[in-house]
Short mmCIF file of C-alpha atoms and ligand atoms in Angstrom, two decimals:
data_model
loop_
_atom_site.label_atom_id
_atom_site.label_comp_id
_atom_site.label_asym_id
_atom_site.label_seq_id
_atom_site.Cartn_x
_atom_site.Cartn_y
_atom_site.Cartn_z
CA UNK A 1 104.11 49.95 175.43
CA UNK A 2 103.87 50.19 171.66
CA UNK A 3 106.96 52.41 171.42
CA UNK A 4 109.50 49.61 171.47
CA UNK A 5 109.28 46.66 169.13
CA UNK A 6 109.17 43.08 170.27
CA UNK A 7 111.93 40.70 169.27
CA UNK A 8 110.57 38.56 166.42
CA UNK A 9 109.39 35.05 167.22
CA UNK A 10 112.04 33.61 164.92
CA UNK A 11 114.82 35.56 166.68
CA UNK A 12 113.97 34.59 170.23
CA UNK A 13 110.59 33.01 170.91
CA UNK A 14 111.06 32.95 174.68
CA UNK A 15 111.99 36.63 174.90
CA UNK A 16 109.20 37.52 172.46
CA UNK A 17 106.80 35.85 174.90
CA UNK A 18 108.22 37.50 178.03
CA UNK A 19 108.13 40.99 176.55
CA UNK A 20 104.71 40.51 174.98
CA UNK A 21 103.13 39.59 178.33
CA UNK A 22 104.52 42.80 179.83
CA UNK A 23 103.83 45.12 176.87
CA UNK A 24 100.28 43.92 176.32
CA UNK A 25 99.84 44.57 180.06
CA UNK A 26 98.56 41.09 180.79
CA UNK A 27 100.75 40.44 183.83
CA UNK A 28 103.84 41.61 185.69
CA UNK A 29 106.46 40.13 188.00
CA UNK A 30 105.66 40.22 191.71
CA UNK A 31 108.12 41.21 194.48
CA UNK A 32 108.27 37.53 195.54
CA UNK A 33 110.29 35.65 192.95
CA UNK A 34 108.16 33.28 190.88
CA UNK A 35 104.86 34.96 191.68
CA UNK A 36 102.82 36.90 189.14
CA UNK A 37 100.48 39.85 189.20
CA UNK A 38 97.65 39.55 186.69
CA UNK A 39 96.87 43.04 185.40
CA UNK A 40 93.33 44.19 184.45
CA UNK A 41 93.66 43.24 180.77
CA UNK A 42 94.95 39.76 181.66
CA UNK A 43 92.27 39.33 184.32
CA UNK A 44 89.53 40.36 181.87
CA UNK A 45 90.77 37.62 179.55
CA UNK A 46 90.75 35.14 182.46
CA UNK A 47 87.21 36.20 183.39
CA UNK A 48 86.04 35.42 179.86
CA UNK A 49 87.74 32.02 180.09
CA UNK A 50 86.08 31.43 183.48
CA UNK A 51 82.64 32.33 182.16
CA UNK A 52 83.00 30.11 179.10
CA UNK A 53 83.94 27.16 181.32
CA UNK A 54 81.64 27.86 184.25
CA UNK A 55 78.65 27.88 181.89
CA UNK A 56 79.67 24.43 180.64
CA UNK A 57 80.33 23.05 184.15
CA UNK A 58 76.87 24.11 185.33
CA UNK A 59 75.23 22.73 182.20
CA UNK A 60 76.75 19.35 183.13
CA UNK A 61 75.34 19.51 186.66
CA UNK A 62 78.29 20.83 188.73
CA UNK A 63 78.02 23.31 191.59
CA UNK A 64 80.66 25.76 192.78
CA UNK A 65 82.08 25.59 196.31
CA UNK A 66 84.90 27.21 198.33
CA UNK A 67 87.30 25.14 200.42
CA UNK A 68 90.00 26.74 202.62
CA UNK A 69 93.49 27.73 201.54
CA UNK A 70 95.13 25.93 204.47
CA UNK A 71 95.18 22.15 204.85
CA UNK A 72 96.54 20.13 207.83
CA UNK A 73 99.90 18.67 206.79
CA UNK A 74 98.84 15.18 207.88
CA UNK A 75 96.13 15.14 205.17
CA UNK A 76 98.65 15.27 202.35
CA UNK A 77 100.47 12.28 203.85
CA UNK A 78 97.45 9.98 203.71
CA UNK A 79 97.67 9.09 200.01
CA UNK A 80 101.16 7.77 199.33
CA UNK A 81 101.56 8.70 195.65
CA UNK A 82 100.06 12.11 196.32
CA UNK A 83 102.59 12.90 199.07
CA UNK A 84 105.52 11.66 196.94
CA UNK A 85 104.42 13.82 194.02
CA UNK A 86 103.68 17.00 195.91
CA UNK A 87 106.11 17.08 198.88
CA UNK A 88 108.93 18.87 197.04
CA UNK A 89 106.55 21.65 195.96
CA UNK A 90 104.76 22.37 199.24
CA UNK A 91 104.69 25.69 201.07
CA UNK A 92 104.33 24.95 204.79
CA UNK A 93 103.04 27.30 207.48
CA UNK A 94 104.63 26.60 210.88
CA UNK A 95 103.91 29.82 212.76
CA UNK A 96 100.52 31.46 213.21
CA UNK A 97 99.77 34.51 215.37
CA UNK A 98 103.35 34.46 216.62
CA UNK A 99 103.08 30.91 217.98
CA UNK A 100 104.60 27.70 216.68
CA UNK A 101 101.68 25.58 215.39
CA UNK A 102 101.01 22.17 216.95
CA UNK A 103 100.49 20.78 213.46
CA UNK A 104 102.04 22.52 210.44
CA UNK A 105 99.61 23.62 207.73
CA UNK A 106 100.20 23.46 204.03
CA UNK A 107 99.07 26.05 201.52
CA UNK A 108 96.92 23.96 199.16
CA UNK A 109 98.71 22.68 196.05
CA UNK A 110 95.32 21.14 195.06
CA UNK A 111 92.35 20.15 197.22
CA UNK A 112 91.72 16.37 196.84
CA UNK A 113 92.73 15.69 200.45
CA UNK A 114 90.60 18.24 202.25
CA UNK A 115 87.65 17.50 199.97
CA UNK A 116 88.05 13.76 200.63
CA UNK A 117 88.07 14.49 204.37
CA UNK A 118 84.79 16.41 204.17
CA UNK A 119 83.16 13.89 201.86
CA UNK A 120 83.75 11.19 204.46
CA UNK A 121 81.34 13.16 206.67
CA UNK A 122 78.86 14.23 204.01
CA UNK A 123 78.48 11.03 201.99
CA UNK A 124 76.57 8.22 203.73
CA UNK A 125 74.32 6.55 201.23
CA UNK A 126 73.99 5.90 197.50
CA UNK A 127 71.31 8.61 197.63
CA UNK A 128 74.04 11.19 198.34
CA UNK A 129 75.76 10.36 195.04
CA UNK A 130 77.01 11.57 192.69
CA UNK A 131 78.63 14.64 194.23
CA UNK A 132 79.62 17.09 191.47
CA UNK A 133 81.67 20.10 192.65
CA UNK A 134 84.00 22.71 191.28
CA UNK A 135 85.94 25.57 192.81
CA UNK A 136 87.66 28.63 191.34
CA UNK A 137 90.70 29.50 193.43
CA UNK A 138 94.46 29.82 193.47
CA UNK A 139 96.96 27.19 194.59
CA UNK A 140 100.66 27.24 195.46
CA UNK A 141 103.35 24.92 194.13
CA UNK A 142 106.95 25.89 194.91
CA UNK A 143 108.33 25.86 191.36
CA UNK A 144 111.99 26.65 190.80
CA UNK A 145 111.95 27.68 187.16
CA UNK A 146 109.10 30.05 186.54
CA UNK A 147 107.62 31.95 183.58
CA UNK A 148 104.60 34.28 183.63
CA UNK A 149 101.33 32.34 183.18
CA UNK A 150 103.08 29.10 182.26
CA UNK A 151 104.63 28.23 185.61
CA UNK A 152 104.38 30.40 188.71
CA UNK A 153 104.46 29.67 192.45
CA UNK A 154 100.85 30.70 192.82
CA UNK A 155 98.44 30.30 189.95
CA UNK A 156 94.70 30.67 189.36
CA UNK A 157 92.60 27.76 188.19
CA UNK A 158 89.50 25.75 188.70
CA UNK A 159 89.52 22.32 190.28
CA UNK A 160 86.57 20.03 189.77
CA UNK A 161 86.00 17.14 192.19
CA UNK A 162 83.38 14.44 191.89
CA UNK A 163 82.41 11.27 193.77
CA UNK A 164 80.44 8.38 192.26
CA UNK A 165 78.93 5.05 193.20
CA UNK A 166 80.53 3.07 190.39
CA UNK A 167 83.78 2.88 188.52
CA UNK A 168 81.97 3.22 185.17
CA UNK A 169 80.27 6.42 186.23
CA UNK A 170 83.54 7.98 187.42
CA UNK A 171 85.34 7.00 184.20
CA UNK A 172 82.50 8.52 182.21
CA UNK A 173 82.73 11.75 184.23
CA UNK A 174 86.50 11.93 183.62
CA UNK A 175 85.92 11.65 179.88
CA UNK A 176 82.94 14.00 179.88
CA UNK A 177 85.03 16.75 181.45
CA UNK A 178 87.82 16.15 178.95
CA UNK A 179 85.16 16.66 176.25
CA UNK A 180 83.96 19.86 177.94
CA UNK A 181 87.54 21.19 177.93
CA UNK A 182 88.00 20.11 174.30
CA UNK A 183 84.87 21.98 173.27
CA UNK A 184 86.11 25.11 175.06
CA UNK A 185 89.63 24.83 173.59
CA UNK A 186 88.51 24.26 170.00
CA UNK A 187 85.49 26.59 169.87
CA UNK A 188 86.36 29.43 172.24
CA UNK A 189 90.17 29.50 172.44
CA UNK A 190 90.54 28.41 168.77
CA UNK A 191 93.28 26.03 169.89
CA UNK A 192 93.31 22.65 168.12
CA UNK A 193 94.08 20.30 170.99
CA UNK A 194 94.85 16.60 171.02
CA UNK A 195 92.86 14.76 173.72
CA UNK A 196 94.67 11.73 175.04
CA UNK A 197 95.85 9.56 177.94
CA UNK A 198 99.05 10.24 179.87
CA UNK A 199 101.71 7.63 180.60
CA UNK A 200 102.18 6.37 184.19
CA UNK A 201 105.28 8.56 184.48
CA UNK A 202 103.39 11.70 183.53
CA UNK A 203 100.09 11.11 185.33
CA UNK A 204 98.79 13.02 188.37
CA UNK A 205 100.18 11.93 191.75
CA UNK A 206 97.41 9.68 193.09
CA UNK A 207 95.48 9.09 189.85
CA UNK A 208 94.70 5.75 188.17
CA UNK A 209 94.45 7.44 184.77
CA UNK A 210 95.16 11.00 183.68
CA UNK A 211 93.81 12.43 180.44
CA UNK A 212 95.05 15.71 179.03
CA UNK A 213 94.69 18.07 176.11
CA UNK A 214 97.97 18.77 174.35
CA UNK A 215 98.51 21.77 172.07
CA UNK A 216 101.37 22.86 169.81
CA UNK A 217 102.78 26.31 170.48
CA UNK A 218 104.23 28.67 167.85
CA UNK A 219 107.75 27.36 168.53
CA UNK A 220 106.53 23.78 167.96
CA UNK A 221 106.82 22.82 171.63
CA UNK A 222 103.90 21.16 173.42
CA UNK A 223 101.80 22.69 176.17
CA UNK A 224 99.52 20.65 178.41
CA UNK A 225 96.31 22.65 178.21
CA UNK A 226 94.46 20.96 181.10
CA UNK A 227 93.94 17.56 182.74
CA UNK A 228 91.13 15.26 183.83
CA UNK A 229 91.93 12.48 186.30
CA UNK A 230 90.20 9.21 187.12
CA UNK A 231 91.30 8.72 190.75
CA UNK A 232 89.85 5.22 191.18
CA UNK A 233 89.28 4.54 194.88
CA UNK A 234 92.71 5.85 195.94
CA UNK A 235 91.53 8.97 197.73
CA UNK A 236 88.26 7.34 198.86
CA UNK A 237 90.31 4.67 200.64
CA UNK A 238 92.80 7.13 202.13
CA UNK A 239 90.00 9.34 203.48
CA UNK A 240 87.35 6.67 204.18
CA UNK A 241 84.84 8.07 201.70
CA UNK A 242 82.17 5.34 201.81
CA UNK A 243 78.50 4.87 201.11
CA UNK A 244 75.85 2.26 201.80
CA UNK A 245 74.73 0.77 198.49
CA UNK A 246 71.17 -0.28 197.68
CA UNK A 247 71.82 -3.72 199.17
CA UNK A 248 73.00 -2.15 202.46
CA UNK A 249 76.69 -2.94 201.80
CA UNK A 250 79.35 -0.36 202.65
CA UNK A 251 81.35 0.59 199.53
CA UNK A 252 84.18 3.01 198.76
CA UNK A 253 83.34 5.82 196.33
CA UNK A 254 85.04 6.32 192.97
CA UNK A 255 86.34 9.84 192.47
CA UNK A 256 87.62 12.21 189.78
CA UNK A 257 89.30 15.59 189.60
CA UNK A 258 89.97 17.95 186.70
CA UNK A 259 91.61 21.33 186.31
CA UNK A 260 92.42 24.15 183.94
CA UNK A 261 94.57 27.13 184.93
CA UNK A 262 95.81 30.58 183.88
CA UNK A 263 98.50 28.64 181.99
CA UNK A 264 95.94 28.50 179.19
CA UNK A 265 96.50 32.25 178.71
CA UNK A 266 100.15 31.46 177.97
CA UNK A 267 98.92 28.85 175.49
CA UNK A 268 96.63 31.29 173.70
CA UNK A 269 99.50 33.80 173.43
CA UNK A 270 101.91 31.22 172.02
CA UNK A 271 99.44 29.62 169.58
CA UNK A 272 98.00 32.78 168.01
CA UNK A 273 100.47 35.63 168.70
CA UNK A 274 102.61 37.12 165.92
CA UNK A 275 105.58 39.49 165.63
CA UNK A 276 103.31 42.51 166.21
CA UNK A 277 102.00 41.10 169.49
CA UNK A 278 98.98 39.33 170.85
CA UNK A 279 96.25 37.91 168.61
CA UNK A 280 93.14 37.04 170.63
CA UNK A 281 90.32 34.73 169.57
CA UNK A 282 87.17 36.91 169.32
CA UNK A 283 85.13 34.74 171.70
CA UNK A 284 87.57 35.41 174.57
CA UNK A 285 88.97 38.86 173.72
CA UNK A 286 88.20 41.45 176.46
CA UNK A 287 87.78 44.00 173.66
CA UNK A 288 86.51 42.55 170.39
CA UNK A 289 86.33 45.83 168.49
CA UNK A 290 88.29 49.04 168.94
CA UNK A 291 87.19 52.25 167.25
CA UNK A 292 90.06 54.63 166.47
CA UNK A 293 88.85 58.12 165.48
CA UNK A 294 91.00 60.04 162.97
CA UNK A 295 90.92 63.83 162.68
CA UNK A 296 93.21 66.84 162.08
CA UNK A 297 91.31 69.72 163.68
CA UNK A 298 88.51 70.46 166.15
CA UNK A 299 85.88 70.66 163.45
CA UNK A 300 86.74 67.18 162.15
CA UNK A 301 87.06 65.90 165.70
CA UNK A 302 83.48 66.94 166.54
CA UNK A 303 82.03 65.22 163.46
CA UNK A 304 84.08 62.04 163.82
CA UNK A 305 83.57 61.61 167.57
CA UNK A 306 79.83 62.08 167.29
CA UNK A 307 79.61 59.27 164.71
CA UNK A 308 82.10 57.13 166.68
CA UNK A 309 80.04 57.38 169.86
CA UNK A 310 76.84 56.46 168.05
CA UNK A 311 78.60 53.50 166.47
CA UNK A 312 79.93 52.38 169.85
CA UNK A 313 76.39 52.33 171.27
CA UNK A 314 75.09 50.29 168.35
CA UNK A 315 77.90 47.77 168.74
CA UNK A 316 77.22 47.46 172.49
CA UNK A 317 73.55 46.86 171.71
CA UNK A 318 74.64 44.04 169.39
CA UNK A 319 76.37 42.47 172.45
CA UNK A 320 79.88 43.19 171.20
CA UNK A 321 82.70 44.17 173.56
CA UNK A 322 83.85 47.52 172.19
CA UNK A 323 86.32 50.27 173.14
CA UNK A 324 86.41 53.77 171.68
CA UNK A 325 89.98 55.04 171.89
CA UNK A 326 89.59 58.73 172.72
CA UNK A 327 93.03 59.10 174.31
CA UNK A 328 94.49 62.55 173.67
CA UNK A 329 98.07 63.12 172.55
CA UNK A 330 98.56 59.85 170.64
CA UNK A 331 98.52 59.59 166.85
CA UNK A 332 96.14 57.15 165.15
CA UNK A 333 99.19 55.16 163.96
CA UNK A 334 100.45 54.84 167.52
CA UNK A 335 97.01 53.66 168.63
CA UNK A 336 96.88 51.09 165.81
CA UNK A 337 100.17 49.59 167.03
CA UNK A 338 99.02 49.67 170.65
CA UNK A 339 95.82 47.74 169.93
CA UNK A 340 97.69 45.35 167.67
CA UNK A 341 100.02 44.62 170.58
CA UNK A 342 96.94 43.89 172.71
CA UNK A 343 95.48 41.57 170.10
CA UNK A 344 92.06 43.19 169.55
CA UNK A 345 90.44 41.18 166.69
CA UNK A 346 88.87 44.07 164.73
CA UNK A 347 89.87 47.73 164.45
CA UNK A 348 87.45 50.31 163.07
CA UNK A 349 89.19 53.34 161.57
CA UNK A 350 86.88 56.32 161.31
CA UNK A 351 87.89 59.63 159.70
CA UNK A 352 85.96 62.61 158.25
CA UNK A 353 85.96 61.13 154.73
CA UNK A 354 84.53 57.87 156.07
CA UNK A 355 81.78 59.75 157.91
CA UNK A 356 80.95 61.69 154.71
CA UNK A 357 80.57 58.38 152.86
CA UNK A 358 78.72 56.80 155.83
CA UNK A 359 81.39 54.10 155.90
CA UNK A 360 84.31 52.91 158.06
CA UNK A 361 87.55 51.05 157.42
CA UNK A 362 87.76 47.62 159.12
CA UNK A 363 91.14 46.04 159.85
CA UNK A 364 91.53 42.39 160.89
CA UNK A 365 94.17 41.68 163.53
CA UNK A 366 94.80 38.18 162.18
CA UNK A 367 95.77 39.59 158.75
CA UNK A 368 98.06 42.58 159.27
CA UNK A 369 98.50 45.08 156.44
CA UNK A 370 96.33 45.94 153.45
CA UNK A 371 95.16 42.38 152.90
CA UNK A 372 93.09 42.48 156.09
CA UNK A 373 91.47 45.86 155.44
CA UNK A 374 88.10 46.63 153.84
CA UNK A 375 85.68 49.53 153.84
CA UNK A 376 82.17 48.77 155.10
CA UNK A 377 78.94 50.71 155.27
CA UNK A 378 78.04 52.19 158.67
CA UNK A 379 74.38 51.26 158.24
CA UNK A 380 74.90 47.53 158.80
CA UNK A 381 78.26 47.64 160.58
CA UNK A 382 77.22 45.64 163.69
CA UNK A 383 76.11 42.72 161.50
CA UNK A 384 79.22 43.02 159.29
CA UNK A 385 81.49 42.96 162.34
CA UNK A 386 79.70 40.01 163.92
CA UNK A 387 80.22 38.04 160.72
CA UNK A 388 83.86 39.15 160.56
CA UNK A 389 84.51 38.06 164.17
CA UNK A 390 83.12 34.61 163.39
CA UNK A 391 85.39 34.42 160.33
CA UNK A 392 88.44 35.44 162.40
CA UNK A 393 87.60 32.87 165.08
CA UNK A 394 87.51 30.12 162.44
CA UNK A 395 90.59 31.42 160.59
CA UNK A 396 92.66 31.34 163.80
CA UNK A 397 91.65 27.75 164.46
CA UNK A 398 92.30 26.66 160.87
CA UNK A 399 95.72 28.30 160.83
CA UNK A 400 96.74 26.73 164.14
CA UNK A 401 95.54 23.29 163.02
CA UNK A 402 97.40 23.53 159.70
CA UNK A 403 100.54 24.63 161.56
CA UNK A 404 100.31 21.71 164.00
CA UNK A 405 99.74 19.15 161.27
CA UNK A 406 102.59 20.49 159.15
CA UNK A 407 104.92 20.15 162.16
CA UNK A 408 103.77 16.67 163.22
CA UNK A 409 105.40 13.64 161.70
CA UNK A 410 104.63 9.96 161.87
CA UNK A 411 108.00 8.46 162.50
CA UNK A 412 109.10 4.88 161.89
CA UNK A 413 112.78 4.95 162.82
CA UNK A 414 114.49 6.46 165.85
CA UNK A 415 116.58 8.71 163.56
CA UNK A 416 113.38 10.08 162.05
CA UNK A 417 111.97 10.54 165.52
CA UNK A 418 114.98 12.54 166.72
CA UNK A 419 114.65 14.89 163.76
CA UNK A 420 110.90 15.29 164.24
CA UNK A 421 111.14 16.40 167.88
CA UNK A 422 113.80 19.01 167.00
CA UNK A 423 111.03 21.05 165.42
CA UNK A 424 107.63 19.58 166.17
CA UNK A 425 105.66 16.57 167.36
CA UNK A 426 106.62 12.97 166.66
CA UNK A 427 103.70 10.57 166.35
CA UNK A 428 105.29 7.23 167.00
CA UNK A 429 104.51 3.67 168.01
CA UNK A 430 105.49 3.11 171.65
CA UNK A 431 105.52 -0.22 173.49
CA UNK A 432 104.19 1.34 176.72
CA UNK A 433 107.35 0.56 178.65
CA UNK A 434 108.52 3.27 181.07
CA UNK A 435 112.19 2.46 180.33
CA UNK A 436 111.78 3.37 176.64
CA UNK A 437 109.98 6.54 177.65
CA UNK A 438 112.77 7.50 180.07
CA UNK A 439 115.54 6.77 177.54
CA UNK A 440 113.77 8.81 174.88
CA UNK A 441 113.50 11.71 177.33
CA UNK A 442 117.19 11.50 178.28
CA UNK A 443 118.39 11.28 174.71
CA UNK A 444 116.04 13.73 172.96
CA UNK A 445 114.49 15.90 175.73
CA UNK A 446 111.09 14.90 174.29
CA UNK A 447 108.44 13.62 176.71
CA UNK A 448 105.48 11.38 176.04
CA UNK A 449 102.64 13.89 175.77
CA UNK A 450 99.67 11.55 175.31
CA UNK A 451 98.20 8.55 173.55
CA UNK A 452 95.59 10.29 171.38
CA UNK A 453 92.01 9.08 171.87
CA UNK A 454 91.36 9.79 168.20
CA UNK A 455 94.59 8.92 166.34
CA UNK A 456 93.05 9.69 162.93
CA UNK A 457 92.45 13.34 163.91
CA UNK A 458 96.11 14.02 164.72
CA UNK A 459 97.14 14.40 161.10
CA UNK A 460 93.66 14.32 159.59
CA UNK A 461 94.83 11.70 157.15
CA UNK A 462 91.91 9.36 157.65
CA UNK A 463 93.58 6.95 160.01
CA UNK A 464 96.90 5.45 160.92
CA UNK A 465 97.33 1.95 162.21
CA UNK A 466 97.87 2.41 165.94
CA UNK A 467 99.93 -0.73 166.22
CA UNK A 468 103.50 -1.10 165.01
CA UNK A 469 106.90 -1.56 166.54
CA UNK A 470 108.19 0.69 169.33
CA UNK A 471 110.28 3.54 167.97
CA UNK A 472 112.89 2.90 170.68
CA UNK A 473 113.05 -0.87 171.38
CA UNK A 474 111.32 -2.25 168.25
CA UNK A 475 109.04 -4.50 170.30
CA UNK A 476 105.41 -4.84 169.16
CA UNK A 477 103.35 -1.80 170.24
CA UNK A 478 99.62 -1.43 170.62
CA UNK A 479 99.63 2.34 170.74
CA UNK A 480 100.91 5.35 168.90
CA UNK A 481 101.85 8.31 171.13
CA UNK A 482 102.68 11.98 170.71
CA UNK A 483 106.20 12.87 171.84
CA UNK A 484 107.48 16.44 172.02
CA UNK A 485 109.59 18.87 173.95
CA UNK A 486 107.21 20.65 176.25
CA UNK A 487 106.62 23.65 178.48
ZN1 ZN B 501 109.83 0.24 173.67
#
């Protein structure tokens, strides 16, 4: 745990990440290679993420459902782009109850096909629309190169699926859910994301348009935070999802899907974490405040613990998530390091002198050392801490945004571009041609992350002309895209 130090981020970012996930007890490696076990602390973080999103999904009219884990193999073959995209990653069940199955089953990699199949039975008329569903589950994609939270064979996520009468309505839903994710990312995860459209090469297998949120990690690489897909009528046609319109004409539905996974936990670690460990945004932290009692003898212990317990109750009443660290046999200094590793936003240090003064020492996780410490009166501590948590939440976002902007460059020439993606994002005019995109990827290992929906917000410089000449082929370009090496 806190006994051994992490490698610094500058030394070895990847190893810093791997060790941090283990030492903060977020997750562990499973006996099956590529699978992960989410430990209680990691799951508590995921539950807070789930609640923050679920609240927003319900506020926008969606209902939760549960579809089965197993899908007939023939379903996946009905949509041609979908089968091409997912075939290499499928886990297939061929034996059940000791018998060879008449039709192999796949372990769901995502649920568009089985949901499309059921919709063809449930949707008859325009009165049945829209259908707005979401499910929280896990899916399996047979990945070869895995990393805890970021890419594992099985991962946890939510998948939203909706069906609409018109194209316009489905496009609007796709964008609405991207906005919902953006609101969650910016306000709860304190991650400044760039909402944008994917290229054809990077879009979801079976989608007409894929939108994503892209974030910059602490090593300047990009992470796709989540996606929202406009599926057109592709799945509706493959699965015969039709409705009678008001004029009595049979029409295909327009559908969407959108998902966010436990990968976001990896993103939060890599955006906010420092050399001491995890730094969690207060809105999502399983423990927002830890109280560490300090004493030298039984007499002091009795006085300090009494005050600490009262304080804990007052903080709980103020709706704060609080832990009182009463563990025996560990020094206060050891406990400080342990909670720093676990990223708890505020530490309350309480010793006999503090109790005598009716005060406590507050330490901010986002500002290690003396700079982040201040004494505060016990009388109004819940209010003081609430204010402090809001400040930390904002400070984390501001720091991450400043970091992203300082490592994002508008590039004009290809030489500039190559330098920019060595250590950050390149924001460059791109003609839209897949050949240029492919060449750029081959030559620089940078992929097209997205065409930002709000180009002016990328650098916050009040606006950049989107048009220009393609950074690779110099042909006229309508759009400016973010390119980066990515997870
Ligand atoms: Zn080009």
